[in-house]
Short mmCIF file of N, CA and C in Angstrom, two decimals:
data_model
loop_
_atom_site.label_atom_id
_atom_site.label_comp_id
_atom_site.label_asym_id
_atom_site.label_seq_id
_atom_site.Cartn_x
_atom_site.Cartn_y
_atom_site.Cartn_z
N MET Y 1 111.07 55.53 86.51
CA MET Y 1 111.00 54.53 87.80
C MET Y 1 110.61 55.12 88.94
N TYR Y 2 109.98 54.54 90.00
CA TYR Y 2 109.67 55.24 91.05
C TYR Y 2 110.53 54.81 92.05
N GLU Y 3 111.29 55.96 92.91
CA GLU Y 3 112.26 55.77 93.80
C GLU Y 3 111.67 56.22 95.31
N PRO Y 4 111.48 55.30 96.23
CA PRO Y 4 110.95 55.77 97.47
C PRO Y 4 111.97 56.55 98.09
N LYS Y 5 111.37 57.50 98.77
CA LYS Y 5 112.24 58.53 99.39
C LYS Y 5 112.39 58.16 100.77
N ASP Y 6 113.68 58.28 101.18
CA ASP Y 6 114.11 57.82 102.40
C ASP Y 6 113.90 58.94 103.34
N SER Y 7 113.27 59.02 104.53
CA SER Y 7 113.01 60.03 105.43
C SER Y 7 114.37 60.39 106.16
N ASN Y 8 115.39 59.94 106.09
CA ASN Y 8 116.93 59.88 106.72
C ASN Y 8 117.69 61.02 105.84
N ILE Y 9 117.20 60.81 104.56
CA ILE Y 9 118.39 61.68 103.63
C ILE Y 9 117.42 63.24 103.22
N TYR Y 10 118.41 64.08 103.19
CA TYR Y 10 118.22 65.53 103.15
C TYR Y 10 117.74 65.58 101.73
N HIS Y 11 116.68 66.23 101.18
CA HIS Y 11 116.42 66.64 99.93
C HIS Y 11 116.32 68.09 99.78
N PRO Y 12 117.17 68.62 99.08
CA PRO Y 12 116.96 70.27 98.91
C PRO Y 12 115.85 70.48 98.08
N PRO Y 13 115.46 71.83 98.57
CA PRO Y 13 114.20 72.63 97.74
C PRO Y 13 114.49 72.58 96.64
N PRO Y 14 113.56 72.84 95.33
CA PRO Y 14 113.87 72.81 93.90
C PRO Y 14 114.47 74.19 94.11
N PRO Y 15 115.19 74.57 93.03
CA PRO Y 15 115.83 75.51 92.67
C PRO Y 15 114.72 76.98 92.36
N GLN Y 16 115.03 78.13 92.92
CA GLN Y 16 114.28 79.22 92.53
C GLN Y 16 114.92 80.15 91.96
N GLU Y 17 114.25 81.07 90.82
CA GLU Y 17 114.82 82.14 90.07
C GLU Y 17 115.37 83.27 91.07
N PRO Y 18 116.26 83.53 90.80
CA PRO Y 18 117.10 84.70 91.72
C PRO Y 18 116.39 86.05 91.61
N ARG Y 19 115.89 86.63 92.78
CA ARG Y 19 115.59 88.06 92.98
C ARG Y 19 116.13 89.08 92.28
N VAL Y 20 115.79 89.87 91.61
CA VAL Y 20 116.33 91.05 90.78
C VAL Y 20 115.69 92.28 91.24
N ALA Y 21 116.78 93.24 91.71
CA ALA Y 21 116.31 94.56 92.35
C ALA Y 21 115.78 95.49 91.21
N THR Y 22 114.64 95.98 91.53
CA THR Y 22 114.20 96.78 90.16
C THR Y 22 114.04 98.12 90.49
N GLY Y 23 114.51 98.44 91.80
CA GLY Y 23 114.54 100.00 92.17
C GLY Y 23 113.10 100.28 92.58
N ILE Y 24 112.10 99.87 92.70
CA ILE Y 24 110.84 99.91 92.82
C ILE Y 24 110.21 99.65 94.21
N PRO Y 25 109.80 100.28 95.14
CA PRO Y 25 109.65 99.60 96.60
C PRO Y 25 108.54 98.88 96.34
N ILE Y 26 108.48 97.96 97.19
CA ILE Y 26 107.40 96.82 97.23
C ILE Y 26 106.82 96.78 98.68
N GLN Y 27 105.55 96.63 98.69
CA GLN Y 27 105.03 96.63 100.00
C GLN Y 27 105.23 95.03 100.53
N MET Y 28 105.80 95.34 101.42
CA MET Y 28 106.16 94.10 102.52
C MET Y 28 105.30 93.66 103.17
N PRO Y 29 105.13 92.48 103.99
CA PRO Y 29 103.93 92.25 105.11
C PRO Y 29 104.37 93.16 106.23
N GLY Y 30 103.29 93.62 106.70
CA GLY Y 30 103.38 94.41 107.87
C GLY Y 30 103.75 96.04 107.69
N MET Y 31 103.77 96.24 106.00
CA MET Y 31 104.16 97.83 106.04
C MET Y 31 102.61 98.38 105.65
N SER Y 32 102.72 99.66 105.85
CA SER Y 32 101.35 100.53 105.19
C SER Y 32 101.73 100.85 103.98
N SER Y 33 101.03 101.55 103.13
CA SER Y 33 101.05 101.69 101.73
C SER Y 33 101.92 103.21 102.02
N LEU Y 34 101.52 103.79 103.25
CA LEU Y 34 102.22 105.19 103.26
C LEU Y 34 103.56 104.85 103.67
N GLN Y 35 104.14 103.67 104.23
CA GLN Y 35 105.75 103.48 104.25
C GLN Y 35 106.30 103.36 103.05
N VAL Y 36 105.45 102.62 102.06
CA VAL Y 36 105.90 102.30 100.80
C VAL Y 36 106.31 103.37 100.06
N GLN Y 37 105.05 104.33 100.05
CA GLN Y 37 105.26 105.81 99.40
C GLN Y 37 106.38 106.60 99.97
N SER Y 38 106.39 106.65 101.07
CA SER Y 38 107.73 107.42 101.81
C SER Y 38 109.13 106.81 101.50
N GLN Y 39 109.15 105.90 100.87
CA GLN Y 39 110.44 105.32 100.02
C GLN Y 39 110.88 105.95 98.84
N GLN Y 40 109.46 106.30 98.01
CA GLN Y 40 109.92 106.50 96.93
C GLN Y 40 110.17 107.93 96.48
N ASN Y 41 110.85 108.26 95.62
CA ASN Y 41 111.18 109.69 95.40
C ASN Y 41 109.87 110.70 94.96
N VAL Y 42 109.77 111.64 95.75
CA VAL Y 42 108.69 112.38 95.61
C VAL Y 42 108.93 114.01 94.85
N SER Y 43 108.10 114.61 94.16
CA SER Y 43 108.65 115.63 93.56
C SER Y 43 108.86 116.68 94.48
N TRP Y 44 109.87 117.84 94.20
CA TRP Y 44 109.68 118.85 95.22
C TRP Y 44 108.45 119.92 94.98
N SER Y 45 108.01 120.57 96.07
CA SER Y 45 106.61 121.34 95.98
C SER Y 45 106.59 122.45 95.14
N THR Y 46 107.75 123.00 94.57
CA THR Y 46 107.66 123.83 93.53
C THR Y 46 109.14 123.53 92.69
N GLY Y 47 109.19 124.28 91.51
CA GLY Y 47 109.99 124.32 90.48
C GLY Y 47 111.09 124.95 90.99
N LEU Y 48 112.24 124.61 90.14
CA LEU Y 48 113.65 125.23 90.29
C LEU Y 48 113.44 126.92 89.67
N CYS Y 49 112.81 126.99 88.88
CA CYS Y 49 112.63 128.41 88.73
C CYS Y 49 111.46 129.18 88.98
N GLY Y 50 110.96 128.83 90.41
CA GLY Y 50 109.81 129.41 90.95
C GLY Y 50 110.07 130.36 92.01
N CYS Y 51 111.30 131.02 91.67
CA CYS Y 51 111.93 132.01 92.67
C CYS Y 51 110.95 133.17 92.90
N CYS Y 52 109.99 133.43 92.00
CA CYS Y 52 109.21 134.77 92.56
C CYS Y 52 107.69 134.24 93.50
N ASP Y 53 107.86 132.95 93.92
CA ASP Y 53 106.74 132.47 94.90
C ASP Y 53 107.01 132.93 95.92
N ASP Y 54 108.18 133.24 96.34
CA ASP Y 54 108.68 133.71 97.80
C ASP Y 54 109.44 135.21 97.21
N VAL Y 55 108.87 136.19 97.05
CA VAL Y 55 109.64 137.11 96.69
C VAL Y 55 110.59 137.93 97.58
N GLY Y 56 110.16 138.05 99.10
CA GLY Y 56 111.04 138.41 100.11
C GLY Y 56 112.30 137.40 100.18
N ASN Y 57 112.17 136.18 100.14
CA ASN Y 57 113.29 135.36 100.04
C ASN Y 57 114.11 135.48 98.79
N CYS Y 58 113.42 135.66 97.90
CA CYS Y 58 114.17 135.63 96.59
C CYS Y 58 115.22 136.78 96.39
N CYS Y 59 114.51 137.77 96.94
CA CYS Y 59 115.68 139.15 97.23
C CYS Y 59 116.77 138.95 98.13
N ILE Y 60 116.53 138.26 99.17
CA ILE Y 60 117.46 138.30 100.24
C ILE Y 60 118.44 137.26 99.71
N THR Y 61 118.19 136.21 99.23
CA THR Y 61 118.93 135.34 98.34
C THR Y 61 119.93 135.64 97.36
N PHE Y 62 119.28 136.39 96.45
CA PHE Y 62 120.18 137.28 95.01
C PHE Y 62 121.18 138.19 95.78
N CYS Y 63 120.88 138.89 96.88
CA CYS Y 63 121.66 140.02 97.57
C CYS Y 63 122.68 139.14 98.43
N CYS Y 64 122.38 138.22 99.39
CA CYS Y 64 123.09 137.59 100.32
C CYS Y 64 122.80 136.10 100.33
N PRO Y 65 123.28 135.35 99.73
CA PRO Y 65 122.70 133.96 99.57
C PRO Y 65 123.35 133.31 100.98
N CYS Y 66 124.08 133.61 101.56
CA CYS Y 66 124.94 133.27 102.91
C CYS Y 66 123.59 133.41 103.92
N ILE Y 67 122.72 134.36 103.78
CA ILE Y 67 121.90 134.03 104.96
C ILE Y 67 120.51 133.03 104.59
N THR Y 68 120.32 133.02 103.45
CA THR Y 68 119.52 131.66 103.01
C THR Y 68 119.93 130.48 102.93
N PHE Y 69 121.50 130.47 102.68
CA PHE Y 69 121.98 128.94 103.15
C PHE Y 69 122.06 128.60 104.53
N GLY Y 70 122.35 129.75 105.05
CA GLY Y 70 122.46 128.95 106.83
C GLY Y 70 121.24 128.90 107.65
N GLN Y 71 120.06 129.19 107.08
CA GLN Y 71 118.85 128.81 107.59
C GLN Y 71 118.63 127.31 107.01
N ILE Y 72 119.16 127.11 105.72
CA ILE Y 72 118.48 125.53 105.13
C ILE Y 72 119.61 124.91 105.89
N ALA Y 73 120.76 125.10 106.02
CA ALA Y 73 121.94 124.17 106.62
C ALA Y 73 121.47 123.78 108.28
N GLU Y 74 120.85 124.80 108.87
CA GLU Y 74 120.68 124.48 110.15
C GLU Y 74 119.31 123.63 110.23
N ILE Y 75 118.26 123.68 109.37
CA ILE Y 75 117.14 122.94 109.39
C ILE Y 75 117.55 121.49 109.06
N VAL Y 76 118.55 121.54 107.90
CA VAL Y 76 118.74 120.18 107.31
C VAL Y 76 119.75 119.30 108.32
N ASP Y 77 120.56 120.06 109.04
CA ASP Y 77 121.44 119.52 109.92
C ASP Y 77 120.78 119.07 111.47
N ARG Y 78 119.42 119.53 111.16
CA ARG Y 78 118.89 119.49 112.37
C ARG Y 78 119.07 119.91 113.79
N GLY Y 79 119.77 121.36 113.77
CA GLY Y 79 120.49 122.16 114.89
C GLY Y 79 121.78 121.82 115.25
N SER Y 80 122.24 120.86 114.36
CA SER Y 80 123.82 120.43 114.92
C SER Y 80 124.77 121.69 114.51
N THR Y 81 124.39 122.34 113.43
CA THR Y 81 125.25 123.41 112.98
C THR Y 81 124.18 124.94 113.26
N SER Y 82 124.91 125.66 113.36
CA SER Y 82 124.07 127.04 113.73
C SER Y 82 123.77 127.58 112.15
N CYS Y 83 122.62 128.59 112.19
CA CYS Y 83 122.60 129.21 111.01
C CYS Y 83 123.91 130.14 110.69
N GLY Y 84 124.17 130.90 111.59
CA GLY Y 84 125.40 131.88 111.50
C GLY Y 84 126.69 131.01 110.97
N VAL Y 85 126.99 129.97 111.63
CA VAL Y 85 128.37 129.26 111.36
C VAL Y 85 128.38 128.72 109.99
N SER Y 86 127.17 128.04 109.68
CA SER Y 86 126.99 127.77 108.07
C SER Y 86 127.01 128.81 107.07
N GLY Y 87 126.59 129.96 107.32
CA GLY Y 87 126.54 131.03 106.65
C GLY Y 87 127.84 131.78 106.56
N ALA Y 88 128.48 131.84 107.60
CA ALA Y 88 129.81 132.35 107.61
C ALA Y 88 130.75 131.52 106.72
N ILE Y 89 130.63 129.98 106.60
CA ILE Y 89 131.52 129.14 106.12
C ILE Y 89 131.28 129.40 104.59
N TYR Y 90 129.72 129.53 104.32
CA TYR Y 90 129.46 129.61 102.73
C TYR Y 90 130.12 130.98 102.49
N LEU Y 91 130.16 132.12 103.28
CA LEU Y 91 130.60 133.30 102.70
C LEU Y 91 132.04 133.27 102.70
N LEU Y 92 132.60 132.63 103.43
CA LEU Y 92 134.07 132.55 103.27
C LEU Y 92 134.56 131.77 102.38
N LEU Y 93 133.89 130.91 101.86
CA LEU Y 93 134.02 129.97 100.54
C LEU Y 93 133.89 130.72 99.52
N MET Y 94 132.89 131.72 99.56
CA MET Y 94 132.42 132.40 98.30
C MET Y 94 133.48 133.63 97.84
N PHE Y 95 134.15 134.00 99.06
CA PHE Y 95 135.04 135.04 98.76
C PHE Y 95 136.52 134.67 98.75
N THR Y 96 136.89 133.51 99.19
CA THR Y 96 138.32 133.13 99.04
C THR Y 96 138.32 132.24 97.81
N ILE Y 97 137.32 131.40 97.46
CA ILE Y 97 137.69 130.30 96.60
C ILE Y 97 136.64 130.25 95.05
N GLY Y 98 135.50 130.92 95.91
CA GLY Y 98 134.55 131.24 94.86
C GLY Y 98 133.82 129.82 94.61
N CYS Y 99 134.00 128.55 95.34
CA CYS Y 99 133.28 127.42 94.85
C CYS Y 99 132.38 127.31 96.20
N GLN Y 100 131.44 127.92 96.92
CA GLN Y 100 130.44 128.02 97.78
C GLN Y 100 129.50 126.84 97.08
N CYS Y 101 129.23 126.49 96.00
CA CYS Y 101 128.11 125.97 95.29
C CYS Y 101 128.54 124.45 95.45
N VAL Y 102 129.76 124.09 95.56
CA VAL Y 102 130.37 122.71 96.07
C VAL Y 102 129.56 122.20 97.52
N TYR Y 103 129.84 123.24 98.37
CA TYR Y 103 129.19 123.06 99.69
C TYR Y 103 128.35 123.14 99.60
N SER Y 104 127.38 123.98 99.10
CA SER Y 104 125.78 124.09 99.04
C SER Y 104 125.20 122.66 98.62
N CYS Y 105 125.61 122.15 97.33
CA CYS Y 105 125.12 120.92 96.93
C CYS Y 105 125.17 119.86 98.00
N PHE Y 106 126.14 119.49 98.72
CA PHE Y 106 126.16 118.69 99.61
C PHE Y 106 124.79 118.64 100.37
N TYR Y 107 124.38 119.82 100.87
CA TYR Y 107 123.14 120.09 101.73
C TYR Y 107 122.10 119.66 100.97
N ARG Y 108 122.17 119.97 99.53
CA ARG Y 108 120.70 119.60 98.69
C ARG Y 108 120.79 118.40 98.64
N LYS Y 109 121.87 117.59 98.44
CA LYS Y 109 121.71 116.14 98.55
C LYS Y 109 121.33 115.39 100.01
N LYS Y 110 121.71 116.10 100.95
CA LYS Y 110 121.43 115.51 102.26
C LYS Y 110 119.77 115.91 102.51
N MET Y 111 119.19 116.75 102.03
CA MET Y 111 117.74 117.37 102.12
C MET Y 111 117.23 116.38 101.14
N ARG Y 112 117.54 116.07 100.19
CA ARG Y 112 117.03 115.29 99.15
C ARG Y 112 116.68 113.72 99.84
N SER Y 113 117.74 113.02 100.33
CA SER Y 113 117.52 112.15 101.16
C SER Y 113 116.81 112.10 102.53
N GLN Y 114 116.86 113.04 102.86
CA GLN Y 114 115.98 112.98 104.45
C GLN Y 114 114.53 113.11 103.76
N TYR Y 115 114.05 113.60 102.82
CA TYR Y 115 112.87 113.83 102.30
C TYR Y 115 112.42 112.98 101.04
N SER Y 116 113.43 112.35 100.87
CA SER Y 116 112.98 111.48 99.70
C SER Y 116 112.82 112.19 98.18
N LEU Y 117 113.19 113.12 98.19
CA LEU Y 117 112.91 114.23 97.00
C LEU Y 117 113.72 113.86 95.81
N SER Y 118 113.22 114.09 94.55
CA SER Y 118 113.54 113.45 93.28
C SER Y 118 114.93 114.38 93.00
N SER Y 119 116.04 113.80 92.16
CA SER Y 119 116.90 114.81 91.57
C SER Y 119 116.80 115.38 90.30
N SER Y 120 115.62 116.02 90.32
CA SER Y 120 115.26 116.69 88.97
C SER Y 120 115.57 118.25 89.32
N PRO Y 121 115.80 119.20 88.26
CA PRO Y 121 115.87 118.46 86.94
C PRO Y 121 117.23 117.89 86.37
N CYS Y 122 118.16 118.04 87.48
CA CYS Y 122 119.16 117.30 86.86
C CYS Y 122 120.26 117.05 88.44
N ASN Y 123 121.59 116.73 88.28
CA ASN Y 123 122.34 116.23 89.47
C ASN Y 123 122.48 117.56 90.46
N ASP Y 124 122.51 117.02 91.62
CA ASP Y 124 122.51 118.34 92.69
C ASP Y 124 123.77 119.41 92.55
N CYS Y 125 124.90 118.92 92.33
CA CYS Y 125 125.99 119.75 91.97
C CYS Y 125 125.93 120.47 90.76
N LEU Y 126 125.45 120.00 89.75
CA LEU Y 126 125.27 120.63 88.79
C LEU Y 126 123.97 121.77 88.80
N VAL Y 127 122.98 121.52 89.54
CA VAL Y 127 122.15 122.55 89.85
C VAL Y 127 122.44 123.85 90.51
N HIS Y 128 123.43 123.49 91.59
CA HIS Y 128 123.94 124.34 92.56
C HIS Y 128 125.21 125.30 91.76
N CYS Y 129 125.82 124.58 90.68
CA CYS Y 129 126.92 125.22 90.03
C CYS Y 129 126.29 126.31 88.86
N CYS Y 130 125.37 125.69 88.15
CA CYS Y 130 124.39 126.69 87.23
C CYS Y 130 123.64 127.65 87.58
N CYS Y 131 123.01 127.18 88.77
CA CYS Y 131 121.85 128.28 89.32
C CYS Y 131 121.76 128.22 90.81
N GLU Y 132 122.58 128.66 91.14
CA GLU Y 132 122.96 128.70 92.94
C GLU Y 132 121.94 129.28 93.51
N SER Y 133 121.38 130.56 93.11
CA SER Y 133 120.72 131.12 93.79
C SER Y 133 119.04 130.58 93.69
N CYS Y 134 118.60 130.00 92.56
CA CYS Y 134 117.34 129.60 92.35
C CYS Y 134 117.55 128.06 93.06
N ALA Y 135 118.37 127.39 93.38
CA ALA Y 135 118.54 126.33 93.86
C ALA Y 135 118.24 126.51 95.65
N LEU Y 136 119.06 127.65 95.94
CA LEU Y 136 118.74 127.79 97.41
C LEU Y 136 117.30 128.25 97.76
N CYS Y 137 116.67 128.89 96.82
CA CYS Y 137 115.33 129.42 96.87
C CYS Y 137 114.46 128.24 97.03
N GLN Y 138 114.61 127.29 96.22
CA GLN Y 138 113.81 126.19 95.98
C GLN Y 138 113.82 125.13 96.94
N GLU Y 139 115.20 125.21 97.72
CA GLU Y 139 115.29 124.27 98.95
C GLU Y 139 114.65 124.99 100.07
N TYR Y 140 114.68 126.50 100.30
CA TYR Y 140 114.22 127.23 101.40
C TYR Y 140 112.51 127.23 101.12
N ARG Y 141 111.86 127.08 100.01
CA ARG Y 141 110.45 126.78 99.90
C ARG Y 141 110.23 125.75 99.95
N GLU Y 142 110.78 124.57 99.82
CA GLU Y 142 110.62 123.40 100.32
C GLU Y 142 110.57 123.04 101.70
N LEU Y 143 111.18 123.52 102.39
CA LEU Y 143 111.52 123.28 103.81
C LEU Y 143 110.22 124.21 104.40
N LYS Y 144 110.04 125.30 103.82
CA LYS Y 144 108.73 126.19 104.45
C LYS Y 144 107.27 125.30 104.00
N GLN Y 145 107.31 124.70 102.74
CA GLN Y 145 106.09 123.96 102.49
C GLN Y 145 106.17 122.95 103.59
N ARG Y 146 107.17 122.05 104.21
CA ARG Y 146 107.02 121.19 105.33
C ARG Y 146 106.80 121.51 106.34
N GLY Y 147 106.42 122.91 106.54
CA GLY Y 147 106.14 123.37 107.99
C GLY Y 147 107.20 123.98 108.95
N PHE Y 148 108.18 124.19 108.49
CA PHE Y 148 109.16 125.18 109.33
C PHE Y 148 109.10 126.53 109.08
N ASP Y 149 109.48 127.44 110.10
CA ASP Y 149 109.48 128.60 110.07
C ASP Y 149 110.95 128.86 109.64
N MET Y 150 111.31 129.21 108.68
CA MET Y 150 112.89 129.53 108.68
C MET Y 150 113.47 130.47 109.23
N ASN Y 151 112.96 131.77 109.69
CA ASN Y 151 113.17 132.39 110.53
C ASN Y 151 113.62 131.95 111.93
N MET Y 152 113.15 130.97 112.35
CA MET Y 152 113.09 130.60 113.93
C MET Y 152 114.11 129.77 114.10
N GLY Y 153 114.78 128.84 113.12
CA GLY Y 153 115.75 127.90 113.44
C GLY Y 153 115.07 126.78 113.84
N TRP Y 154 116.10 125.54 114.02
CA TRP Y 154 115.78 124.68 114.34
C TRP Y 154 115.12 124.36 115.93
N GLN Y 155 115.56 124.70 116.84
CA GLN Y 155 115.47 124.60 118.14
C GLN Y 155 114.03 124.76 118.33
N ALA Y 156 113.80 126.40 117.83
CA ALA Y 156 112.28 127.03 118.11
C ALA Y 156 111.31 126.40 117.23
N ASN Y 157 111.80 125.79 116.26
CA ASN Y 157 110.81 125.11 114.95
C ASN Y 157 110.29 123.69 116.13
N MET Y 158 111.29 123.16 116.59
CA MET Y 158 110.91 121.66 117.69
C MET Y 158 110.23 122.20 118.50
N GLU Y 159 110.46 123.39 119.36
CA GLU Y 159 109.72 123.85 120.49
C GLU Y 159 108.19 124.23 120.18
N ASN Y 160 108.18 124.76 118.92
CA ASN Y 160 106.87 125.30 118.41
C ASN Y 160 105.94 124.08 118.00
N GLN Y 161 106.50 122.89 117.75
CA GLN Y 161 105.82 121.89 117.64
C GLN Y 161 105.54 120.89 118.54
N GLY Y 162 106.12 121.26 119.68
CA GLY Y 162 106.19 120.44 120.97
C GLY Y 162 107.18 119.35 121.11
N LEU Y 163 108.11 119.26 120.39
CA LEU Y 163 109.06 118.11 120.20
C LEU Y 163 110.12 118.25 120.86
N GLY Y 164 110.73 119.61 121.36
CA GLY Y 164 111.54 120.11 122.10
C GLY Y 164 111.33 120.40 123.40
N GLN Y 165 110.41 120.10 123.84
CA GLN Y 165 109.64 120.66 125.29
C GLN Y 165 109.95 119.40 126.25
N ALA Y 166 110.88 119.55 127.30
CA ALA Y 166 110.86 118.68 128.30
C ALA Y 166 109.53 118.55 128.99
N VAL Y 167 109.23 117.16 129.61
CA VAL Y 167 107.88 117.12 129.89
C VAL Y 167 108.21 117.30 131.54
N LEU Y 168 107.48 118.35 132.26
CA LEU Y 168 107.85 118.64 133.68
C LEU Y 168 106.62 118.25 134.46
N PRO Y 169 107.02 117.71 135.67
CA PRO Y 169 105.99 117.27 136.35
C PRO Y 169 105.27 118.69 136.74
N PRO Y 170 103.74 118.28 137.48
CA PRO Y 170 103.10 119.60 137.84
C PRO Y 170 103.36 120.18 139.16
N ASN Y 171 103.46 121.49 139.24
CA ASN Y 171 103.79 122.10 140.27
C ASN Y 171 102.89 121.64 141.30
N VAL Y 172 103.36 121.53 142.49
CA VAL Y 172 102.53 120.91 143.81
C VAL Y 172 102.80 121.87 144.72
N GLN Y 173 101.78 122.45 145.46
CA GLN Y 173 101.73 123.27 146.28
C GLN Y 173 102.21 122.72 147.72
N GLY Y 174 103.08 123.69 148.66
CA GLY Y 174 103.34 123.16 149.90
C GLY Y 174 102.29 122.97 150.77
N GLY Y 175 102.62 122.44 152.06
CA GLY Y 175 101.89 121.92 153.09
C GLY Y 175 100.89 123.16 153.67
N MET Y 176 100.51 122.95 154.70
CA MET Y 176 99.63 124.22 155.14
C MET Y 176 100.73 125.12 156.05
N ILE Y 177 100.28 126.60 155.72
CA ILE Y 177 101.00 127.47 156.08
C ILE Y 177 100.13 128.06 157.00
N ARG Y 178 100.63 129.02 158.44
CA ARG Y 178 99.74 129.27 159.47
C ARG Y 178 99.50 130.64 159.08
#
């Protein structure tokens, strides 16, 4: 039988199937495909065992990993900690308890989240515990590929890119002089 609908009675909308999260970013209205792509995990620019791609850094990292780690930490922390302080903490951990890899794996994780990098070939801490020097070299090369001059530090990189300079008003010459 047909029942007339009363305009004063609330009729709920028909039930919908619940949305299920798939882990795959979708393009929402107003988003460009570039924004969707930036949400996805991207591959590292070089492999974990590509240490010889930058022989100079490879030698420094194998002889004194605290230098490479300090440079990486300053860039990843966006200048909030200096290269020297981070390197000194790394060195202190290395000589006192020998667990500097736990400290450095947190920076790898932070770097991966900043740049949406994949967690390959395995977990960050496992990479640093088993292959510390290779992991540091890979992180160094990745930041270098992204346009950072690792020897300059965060502030100098930002000034070099024009992001750290204050905008000053133009110089105005004084009035008439006799």
